[in-house]
CSV table of C-alpha atoms in Angstrom, one decimal:
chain,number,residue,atom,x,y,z
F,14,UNK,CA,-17.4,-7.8,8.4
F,15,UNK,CA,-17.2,-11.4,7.3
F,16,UNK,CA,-16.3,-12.2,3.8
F,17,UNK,CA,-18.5,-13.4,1.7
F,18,UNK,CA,-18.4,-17.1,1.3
F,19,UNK,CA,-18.5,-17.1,-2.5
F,20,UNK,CA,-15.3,-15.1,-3.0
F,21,UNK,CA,-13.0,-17.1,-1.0
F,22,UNK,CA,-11.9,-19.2,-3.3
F,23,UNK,CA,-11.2,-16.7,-6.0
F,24,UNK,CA,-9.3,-15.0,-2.9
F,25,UNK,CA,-6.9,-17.9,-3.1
F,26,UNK,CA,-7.1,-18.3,-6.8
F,27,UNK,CA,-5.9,-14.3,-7.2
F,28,UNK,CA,-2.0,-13.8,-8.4
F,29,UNK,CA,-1.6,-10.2,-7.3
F,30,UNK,CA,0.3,-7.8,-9.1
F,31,UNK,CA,1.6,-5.0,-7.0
F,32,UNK,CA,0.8,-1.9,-9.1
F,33,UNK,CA,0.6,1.2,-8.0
F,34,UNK,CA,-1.5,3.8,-8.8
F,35,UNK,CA,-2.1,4.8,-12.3
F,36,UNK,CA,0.9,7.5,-13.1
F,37,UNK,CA,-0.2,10.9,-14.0
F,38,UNK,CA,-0.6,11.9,-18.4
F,39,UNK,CA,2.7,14.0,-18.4
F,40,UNK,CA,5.8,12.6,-16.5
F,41,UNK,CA,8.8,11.6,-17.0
F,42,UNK,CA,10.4,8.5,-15.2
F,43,UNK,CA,14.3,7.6,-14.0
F,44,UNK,CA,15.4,4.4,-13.2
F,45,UNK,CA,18.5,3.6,-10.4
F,46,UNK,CA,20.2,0.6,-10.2
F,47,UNK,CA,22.4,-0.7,-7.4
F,48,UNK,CA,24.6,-0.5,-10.0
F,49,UNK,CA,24.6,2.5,-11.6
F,50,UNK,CA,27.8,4.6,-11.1
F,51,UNK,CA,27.8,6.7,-8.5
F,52,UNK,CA,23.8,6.3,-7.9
F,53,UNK,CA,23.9,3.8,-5.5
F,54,UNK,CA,26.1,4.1,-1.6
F,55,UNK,CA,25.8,0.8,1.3
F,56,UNK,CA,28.2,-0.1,3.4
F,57,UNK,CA,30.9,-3.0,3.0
F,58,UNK,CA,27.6,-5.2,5.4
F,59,UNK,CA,25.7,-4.9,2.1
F,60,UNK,CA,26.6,-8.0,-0.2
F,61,UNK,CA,26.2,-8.3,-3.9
F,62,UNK,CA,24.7,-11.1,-5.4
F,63,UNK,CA,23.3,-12.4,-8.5
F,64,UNK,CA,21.4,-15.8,-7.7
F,65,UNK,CA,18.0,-14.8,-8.6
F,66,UNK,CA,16.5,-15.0,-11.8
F,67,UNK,CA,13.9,-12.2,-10.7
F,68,UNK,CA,16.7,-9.6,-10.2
F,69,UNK,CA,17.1,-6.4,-12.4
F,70,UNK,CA,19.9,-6.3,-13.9
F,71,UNK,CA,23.1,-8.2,-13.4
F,72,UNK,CA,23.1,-8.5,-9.8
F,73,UNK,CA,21.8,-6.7,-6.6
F,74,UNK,CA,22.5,-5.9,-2.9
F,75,UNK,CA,21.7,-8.0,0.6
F,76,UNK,CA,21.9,-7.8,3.7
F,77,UNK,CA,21.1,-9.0,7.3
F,78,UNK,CA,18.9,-7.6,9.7
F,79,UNK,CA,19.9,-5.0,12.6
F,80,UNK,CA,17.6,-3.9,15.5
F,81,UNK,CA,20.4,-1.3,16.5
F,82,UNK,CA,21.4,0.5,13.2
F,83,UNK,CA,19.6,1.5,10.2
F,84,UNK,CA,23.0,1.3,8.3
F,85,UNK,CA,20.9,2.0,5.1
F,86,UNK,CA,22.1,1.4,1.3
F,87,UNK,CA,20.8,4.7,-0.8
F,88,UNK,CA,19.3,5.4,-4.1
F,89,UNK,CA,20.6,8.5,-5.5
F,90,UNK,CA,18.3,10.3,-7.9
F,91,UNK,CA,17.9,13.5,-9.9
F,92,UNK,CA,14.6,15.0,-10.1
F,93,UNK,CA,14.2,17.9,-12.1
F,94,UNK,CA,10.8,19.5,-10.9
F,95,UNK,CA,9.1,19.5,-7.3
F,96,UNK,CA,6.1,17.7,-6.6
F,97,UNK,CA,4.2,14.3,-6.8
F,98,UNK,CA,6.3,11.7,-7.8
F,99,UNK,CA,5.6,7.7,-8.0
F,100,UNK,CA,7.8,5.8,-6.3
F,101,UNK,CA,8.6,2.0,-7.3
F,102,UNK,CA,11.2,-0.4,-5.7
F,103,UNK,CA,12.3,-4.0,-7.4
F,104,UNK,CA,13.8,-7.0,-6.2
F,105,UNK,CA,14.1,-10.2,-6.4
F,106,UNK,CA,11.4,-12.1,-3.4
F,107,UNK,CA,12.5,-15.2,-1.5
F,108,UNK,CA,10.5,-17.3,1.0
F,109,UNK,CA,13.9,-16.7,3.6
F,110,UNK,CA,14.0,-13.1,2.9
F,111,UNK,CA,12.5,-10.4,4.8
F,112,UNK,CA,9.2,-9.9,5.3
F,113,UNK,CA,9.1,-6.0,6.6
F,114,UNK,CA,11.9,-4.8,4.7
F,115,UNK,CA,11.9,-0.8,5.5
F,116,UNK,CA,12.1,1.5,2.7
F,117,UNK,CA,12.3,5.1,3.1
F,118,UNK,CA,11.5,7.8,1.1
F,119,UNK,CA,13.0,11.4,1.5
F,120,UNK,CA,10.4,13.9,1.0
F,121,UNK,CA,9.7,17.3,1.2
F,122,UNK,CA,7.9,16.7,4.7
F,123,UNK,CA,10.5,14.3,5.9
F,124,UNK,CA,11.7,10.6,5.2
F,125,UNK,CA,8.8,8.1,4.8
F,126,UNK,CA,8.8,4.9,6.1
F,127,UNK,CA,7.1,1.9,4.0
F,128,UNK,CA,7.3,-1.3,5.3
F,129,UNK,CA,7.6,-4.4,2.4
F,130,UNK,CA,7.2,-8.0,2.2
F,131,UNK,CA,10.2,-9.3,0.3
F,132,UNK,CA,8.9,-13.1,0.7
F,133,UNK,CA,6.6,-12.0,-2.3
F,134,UNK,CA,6.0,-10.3,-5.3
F,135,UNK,CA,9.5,-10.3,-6.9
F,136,UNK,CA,11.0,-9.8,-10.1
F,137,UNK,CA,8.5,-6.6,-11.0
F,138,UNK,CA,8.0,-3.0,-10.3
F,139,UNK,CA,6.0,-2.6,-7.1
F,140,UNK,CA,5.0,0.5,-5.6
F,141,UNK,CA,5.5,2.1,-2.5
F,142,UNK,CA,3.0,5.2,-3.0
F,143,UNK,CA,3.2,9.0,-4.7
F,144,UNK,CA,5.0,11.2,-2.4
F,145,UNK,CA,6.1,14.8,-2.7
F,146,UNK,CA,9.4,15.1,-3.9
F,147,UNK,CA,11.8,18.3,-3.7
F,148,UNK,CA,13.8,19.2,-6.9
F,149,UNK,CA,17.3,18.5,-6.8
F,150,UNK,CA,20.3,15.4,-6.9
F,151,UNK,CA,19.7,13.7,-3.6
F,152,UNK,CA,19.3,10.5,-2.0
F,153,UNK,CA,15.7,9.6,-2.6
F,154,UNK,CA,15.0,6.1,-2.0
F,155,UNK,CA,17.1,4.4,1.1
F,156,UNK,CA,16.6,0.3,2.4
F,157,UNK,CA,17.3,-0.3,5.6
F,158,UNK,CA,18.6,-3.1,8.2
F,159,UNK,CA,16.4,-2.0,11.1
F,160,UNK,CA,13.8,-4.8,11.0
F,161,UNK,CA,13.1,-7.5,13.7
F,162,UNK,CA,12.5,-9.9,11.0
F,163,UNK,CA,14.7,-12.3,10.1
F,164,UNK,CA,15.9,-12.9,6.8
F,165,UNK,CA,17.8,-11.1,3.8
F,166,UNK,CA,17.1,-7.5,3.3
F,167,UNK,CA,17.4,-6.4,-0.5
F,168,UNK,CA,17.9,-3.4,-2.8
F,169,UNK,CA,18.2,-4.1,-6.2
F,170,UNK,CA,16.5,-0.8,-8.1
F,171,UNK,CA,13.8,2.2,-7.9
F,172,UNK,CA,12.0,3.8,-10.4
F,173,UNK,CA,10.8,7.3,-9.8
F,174,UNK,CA,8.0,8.8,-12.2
F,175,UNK,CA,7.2,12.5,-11.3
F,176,UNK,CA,4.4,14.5,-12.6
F,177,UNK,CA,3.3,18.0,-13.4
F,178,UNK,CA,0.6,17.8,-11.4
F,179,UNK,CA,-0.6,16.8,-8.3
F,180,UNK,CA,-2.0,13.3,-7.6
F,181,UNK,CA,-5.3,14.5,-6.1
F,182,UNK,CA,-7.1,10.5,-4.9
F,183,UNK,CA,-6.0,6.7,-5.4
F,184,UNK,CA,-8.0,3.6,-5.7
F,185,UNK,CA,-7.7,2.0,-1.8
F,186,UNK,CA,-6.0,-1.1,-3.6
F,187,UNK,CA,-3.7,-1.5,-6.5
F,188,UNK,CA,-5.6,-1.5,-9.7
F,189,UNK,CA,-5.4,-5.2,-10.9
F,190,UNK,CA,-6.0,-6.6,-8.0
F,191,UNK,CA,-9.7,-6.5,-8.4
F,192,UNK,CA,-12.0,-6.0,-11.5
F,193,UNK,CA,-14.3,-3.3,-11.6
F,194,UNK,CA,-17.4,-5.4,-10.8
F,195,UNK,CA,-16.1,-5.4,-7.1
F,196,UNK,CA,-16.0,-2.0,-6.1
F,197,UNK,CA,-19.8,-2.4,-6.5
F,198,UNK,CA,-21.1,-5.3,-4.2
F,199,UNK,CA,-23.3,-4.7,-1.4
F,200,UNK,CA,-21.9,-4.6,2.3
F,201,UNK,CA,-23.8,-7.0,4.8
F,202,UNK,CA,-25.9,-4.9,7.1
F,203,UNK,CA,-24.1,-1.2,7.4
F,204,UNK,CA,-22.7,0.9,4.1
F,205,UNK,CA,-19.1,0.1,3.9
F,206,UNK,CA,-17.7,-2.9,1.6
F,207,UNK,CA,-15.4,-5.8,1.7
F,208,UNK,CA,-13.0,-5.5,-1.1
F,209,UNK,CA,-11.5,-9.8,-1.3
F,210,UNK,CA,-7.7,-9.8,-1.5
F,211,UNK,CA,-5.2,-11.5,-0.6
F,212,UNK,CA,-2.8,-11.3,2.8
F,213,UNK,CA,-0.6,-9.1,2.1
F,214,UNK,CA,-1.7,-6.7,-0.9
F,215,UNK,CA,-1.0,-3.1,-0.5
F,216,UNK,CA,-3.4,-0.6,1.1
F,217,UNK,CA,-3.0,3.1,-0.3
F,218,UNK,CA,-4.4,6.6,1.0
F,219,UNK,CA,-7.4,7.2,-1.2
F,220,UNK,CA,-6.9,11.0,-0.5
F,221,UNK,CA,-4.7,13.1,1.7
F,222,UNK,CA,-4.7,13.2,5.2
F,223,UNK,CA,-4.1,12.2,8.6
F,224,UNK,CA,-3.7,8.6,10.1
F,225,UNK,CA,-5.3,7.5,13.6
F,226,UNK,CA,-4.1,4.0,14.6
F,227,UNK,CA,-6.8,1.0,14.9
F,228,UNK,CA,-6.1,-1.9,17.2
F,229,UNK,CA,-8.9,-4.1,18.1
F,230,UNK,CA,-11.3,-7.2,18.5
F,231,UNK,CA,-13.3,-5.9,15.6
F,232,UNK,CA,-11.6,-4.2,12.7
F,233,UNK,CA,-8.5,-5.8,14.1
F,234,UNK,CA,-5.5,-4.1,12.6
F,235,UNK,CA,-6.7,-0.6,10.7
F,236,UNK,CA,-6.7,2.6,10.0
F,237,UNK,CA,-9.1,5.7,10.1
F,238,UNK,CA,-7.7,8.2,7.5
F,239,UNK,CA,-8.6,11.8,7.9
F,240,UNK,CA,-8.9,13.3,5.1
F,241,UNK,CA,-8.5,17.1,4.2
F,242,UNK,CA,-12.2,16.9,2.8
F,243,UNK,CA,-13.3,16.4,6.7
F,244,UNK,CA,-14.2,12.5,6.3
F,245,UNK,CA,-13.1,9.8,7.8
F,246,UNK,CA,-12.0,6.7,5.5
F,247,UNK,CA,-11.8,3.5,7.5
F,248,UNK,CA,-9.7,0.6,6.3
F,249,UNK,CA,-9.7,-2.7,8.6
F,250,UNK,CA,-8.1,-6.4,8.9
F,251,UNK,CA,-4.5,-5.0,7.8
F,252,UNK,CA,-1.8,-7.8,8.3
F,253,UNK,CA,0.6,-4.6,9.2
F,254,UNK,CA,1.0,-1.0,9.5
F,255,UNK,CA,3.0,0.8,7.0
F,256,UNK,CA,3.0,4.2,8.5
F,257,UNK,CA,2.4,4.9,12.7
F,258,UNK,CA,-0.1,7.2,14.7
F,259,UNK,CA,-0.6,10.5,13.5
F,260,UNK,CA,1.7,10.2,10.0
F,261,UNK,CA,0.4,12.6,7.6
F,262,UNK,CA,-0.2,10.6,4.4
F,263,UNK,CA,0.0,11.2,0.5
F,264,UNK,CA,-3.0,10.0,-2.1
F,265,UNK,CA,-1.7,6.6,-3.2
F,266,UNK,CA,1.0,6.2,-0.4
F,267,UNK,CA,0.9,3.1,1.2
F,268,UNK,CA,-0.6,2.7,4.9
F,269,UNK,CA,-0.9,-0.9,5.0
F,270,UNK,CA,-0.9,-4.6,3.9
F,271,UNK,CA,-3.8,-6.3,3.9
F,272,UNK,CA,-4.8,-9.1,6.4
F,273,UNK,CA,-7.4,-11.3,8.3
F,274,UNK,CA,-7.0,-9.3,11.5
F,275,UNK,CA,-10.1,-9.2,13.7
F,276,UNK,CA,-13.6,-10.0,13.3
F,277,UNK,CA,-12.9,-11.5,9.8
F,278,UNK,CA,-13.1,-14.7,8.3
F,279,UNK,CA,-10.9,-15.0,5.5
F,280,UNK,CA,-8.1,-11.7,4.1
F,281,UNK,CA,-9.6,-8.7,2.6
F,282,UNK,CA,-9.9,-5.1,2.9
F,283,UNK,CA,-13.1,-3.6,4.6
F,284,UNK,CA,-13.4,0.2,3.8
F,285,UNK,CA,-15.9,2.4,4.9
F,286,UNK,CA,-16.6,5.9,4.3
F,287,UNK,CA,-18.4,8.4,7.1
F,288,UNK,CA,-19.5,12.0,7.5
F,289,UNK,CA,-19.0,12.7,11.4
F,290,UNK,CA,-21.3,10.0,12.7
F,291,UNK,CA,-23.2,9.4,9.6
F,292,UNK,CA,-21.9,6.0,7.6
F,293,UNK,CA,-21.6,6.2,3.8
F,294,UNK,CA,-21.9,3.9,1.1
F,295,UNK,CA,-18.8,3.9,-0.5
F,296,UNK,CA,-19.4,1.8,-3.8
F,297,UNK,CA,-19.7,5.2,-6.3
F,298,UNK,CA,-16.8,6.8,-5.0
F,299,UNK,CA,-14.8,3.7,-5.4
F,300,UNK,CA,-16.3,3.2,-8.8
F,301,UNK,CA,-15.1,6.5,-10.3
F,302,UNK,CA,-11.5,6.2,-8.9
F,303,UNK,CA,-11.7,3.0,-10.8
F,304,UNK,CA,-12.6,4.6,-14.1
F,305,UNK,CA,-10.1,7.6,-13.3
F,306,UNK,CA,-12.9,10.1,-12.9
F,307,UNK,CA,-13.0,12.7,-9.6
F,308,UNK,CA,-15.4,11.0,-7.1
F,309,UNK,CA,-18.5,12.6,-5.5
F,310,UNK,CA,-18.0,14.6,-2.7
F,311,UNK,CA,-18.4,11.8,0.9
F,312,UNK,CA,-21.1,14.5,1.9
F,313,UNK,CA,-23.1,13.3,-0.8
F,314,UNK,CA,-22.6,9.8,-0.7
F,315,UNK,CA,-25.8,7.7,0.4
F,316,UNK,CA,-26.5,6.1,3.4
F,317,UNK,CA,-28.6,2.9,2.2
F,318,UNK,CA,-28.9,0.6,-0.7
F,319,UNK,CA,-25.5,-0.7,-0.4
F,320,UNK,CA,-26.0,-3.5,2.0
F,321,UNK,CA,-28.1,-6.5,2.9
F,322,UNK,CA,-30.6,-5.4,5.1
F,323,UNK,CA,-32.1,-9.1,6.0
F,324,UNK,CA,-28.5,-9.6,7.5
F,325,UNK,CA,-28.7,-8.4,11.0
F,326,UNK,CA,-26.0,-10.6,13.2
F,327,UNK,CA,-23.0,-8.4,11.5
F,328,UNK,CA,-20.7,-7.3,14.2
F,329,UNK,CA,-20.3,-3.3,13.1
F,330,UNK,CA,-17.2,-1.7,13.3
F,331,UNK,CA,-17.1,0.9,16.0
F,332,UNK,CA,-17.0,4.9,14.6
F,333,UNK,CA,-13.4,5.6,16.5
């Protein structure tokens, strides 16, 4: 699963965006500050500051790390209908501040943990996934201390954007953080593809399902997603796990960050697609969540003309 020489340096060239999926035709969004009255409850540990230029608003919330306590600051939020609902958290990113911040999400199957780099990506909406969301005034979005990272932990504001209907499949990555013509390229000698990003970059759920932990020498950090279709989805090299073994996952909800874990030689995402033991190209269903149309059925997927088959020293990543 090497990277393609070529793309490396565009790798490093790349200034992500973290975007989320695209939000559904018909919603309606609410926005919570830190300091919107009586939307926002931390304890007296929770500072307020206003150094950064990248905050919103006039000032938001810090505080130090706890491996004993989650002592979380909450987000209160009104949401008027059930269902799926995008979920986006700003701050302001320092190179000393924490770099697996946990955010936690209350939803109708329990709270969600997502795990976030707050070295990076500041001063914009970034996502955290869609989850399914219960009607009601509640404390949606919480931050906590429990990290054994060091550095600043920071709320500053969420955006929720629900929907009338269900998000049904997500691109893998957030939208700009490739163009189109690179959910096309071929693999090197098995179907599957290496999608070039950055260390770091949010992986999503393409569909809904259930996560199985990968740890080893070859996809190094990953996941195998299986989803309610019956397939397995196979994401490798992550930098770090956003949800643990077993967690049943939301489309769009993030998983993971991506990395250079394993048998890689330079960050990206390696995806794959499979059919019980049969391996599937996954270019065309990547290319029609792209363009926002339903993807074929992985049963129908093909099994060549997605890869290099002169390339035969490729290390292939093991079923699970």
């Amino acid at each position: 699963m090497k990277l393609i020489t070529r793309w490396l340096s565009t790798v490093v060239a790349v200034s992500l965006v973290l975007v989320g999926p695209a939000s559904p035709a018909a919603a309606a969004t609410t926005t919570v500050d830190n300091a919107t009255a009586d939307r926002f409850a931390a304890s007296a540990e929770w500072g307020t500051s206003a150094w950064s230029a990248q905050r919103y608003g006039a000032d938001y919330r810090f505080a130090t790390p706890n491996t004993t306590i989650s002592d979380a600051a909450w987000f209160k939020a009104s949401i008027a209908e059930a269902g799926a609902h995008l979920v986006e958290v700003w701050y302001p990113s320092d190179s000393g501040y924490n770099s697996a911040t946990p955010f936690m999400v209350a939803t109708t199957g329990g709270v969600r943990g997502v795990a976030v780099d707050q070295r990076v990506n500041g001063g914009r909406w970034v996502s955290l996934g869609t989850f399914t969301l219960a009607a009601g005034d509640y404390n949606v979005v919480g931050v906590s201390r429990w990290t054994s990272q060091p550095g600043y932990v920071v709320a500053d504001a969420v955006r929720i954007t629900s929907s009338t209907g269900a998000v049904t499949f997500s691109l893998p990555l957030p939208r700009t953080s490739l163009p189109r013509t690179e959910y096309d390229d071929p693999h090197h000698d098995y179907p599957a593809i290496d999608l070039p990003v950055g260390t770091g970059t949010p992986a999503y759920a393409v569909r809904a399902g259930t996560v199985t932990v990968i740890n080893d020498s070859s996809c190094g950090r990953g996941i195998n997603l299986t989803g309610t279709d019956g397939a397995i989805y196979t994401y490798c090299h992550f930098s770090s796990w956003s949800v643990s073994n077993g967690a049943a996952v939301n489309p769009g909800q993030q998983i993971g960050l991506t990395g250079n874990t394993g048998n890689s030689t330079g960050p990206h995402l390696h995806f794959g697609i499979r059919t019980g033991s049969t391996r599937r190209c996954p270019q065309n269903f990547l290319l029609a969540l792209y363009d926002g149309a339903t993807p074929p059925a992985a049963s129908s997927l093909p099994t060549t003309g997605c890869f290099y088959t002169s390339l035969t020293s490729e290390e292939v990543v093991p079923l699970g």
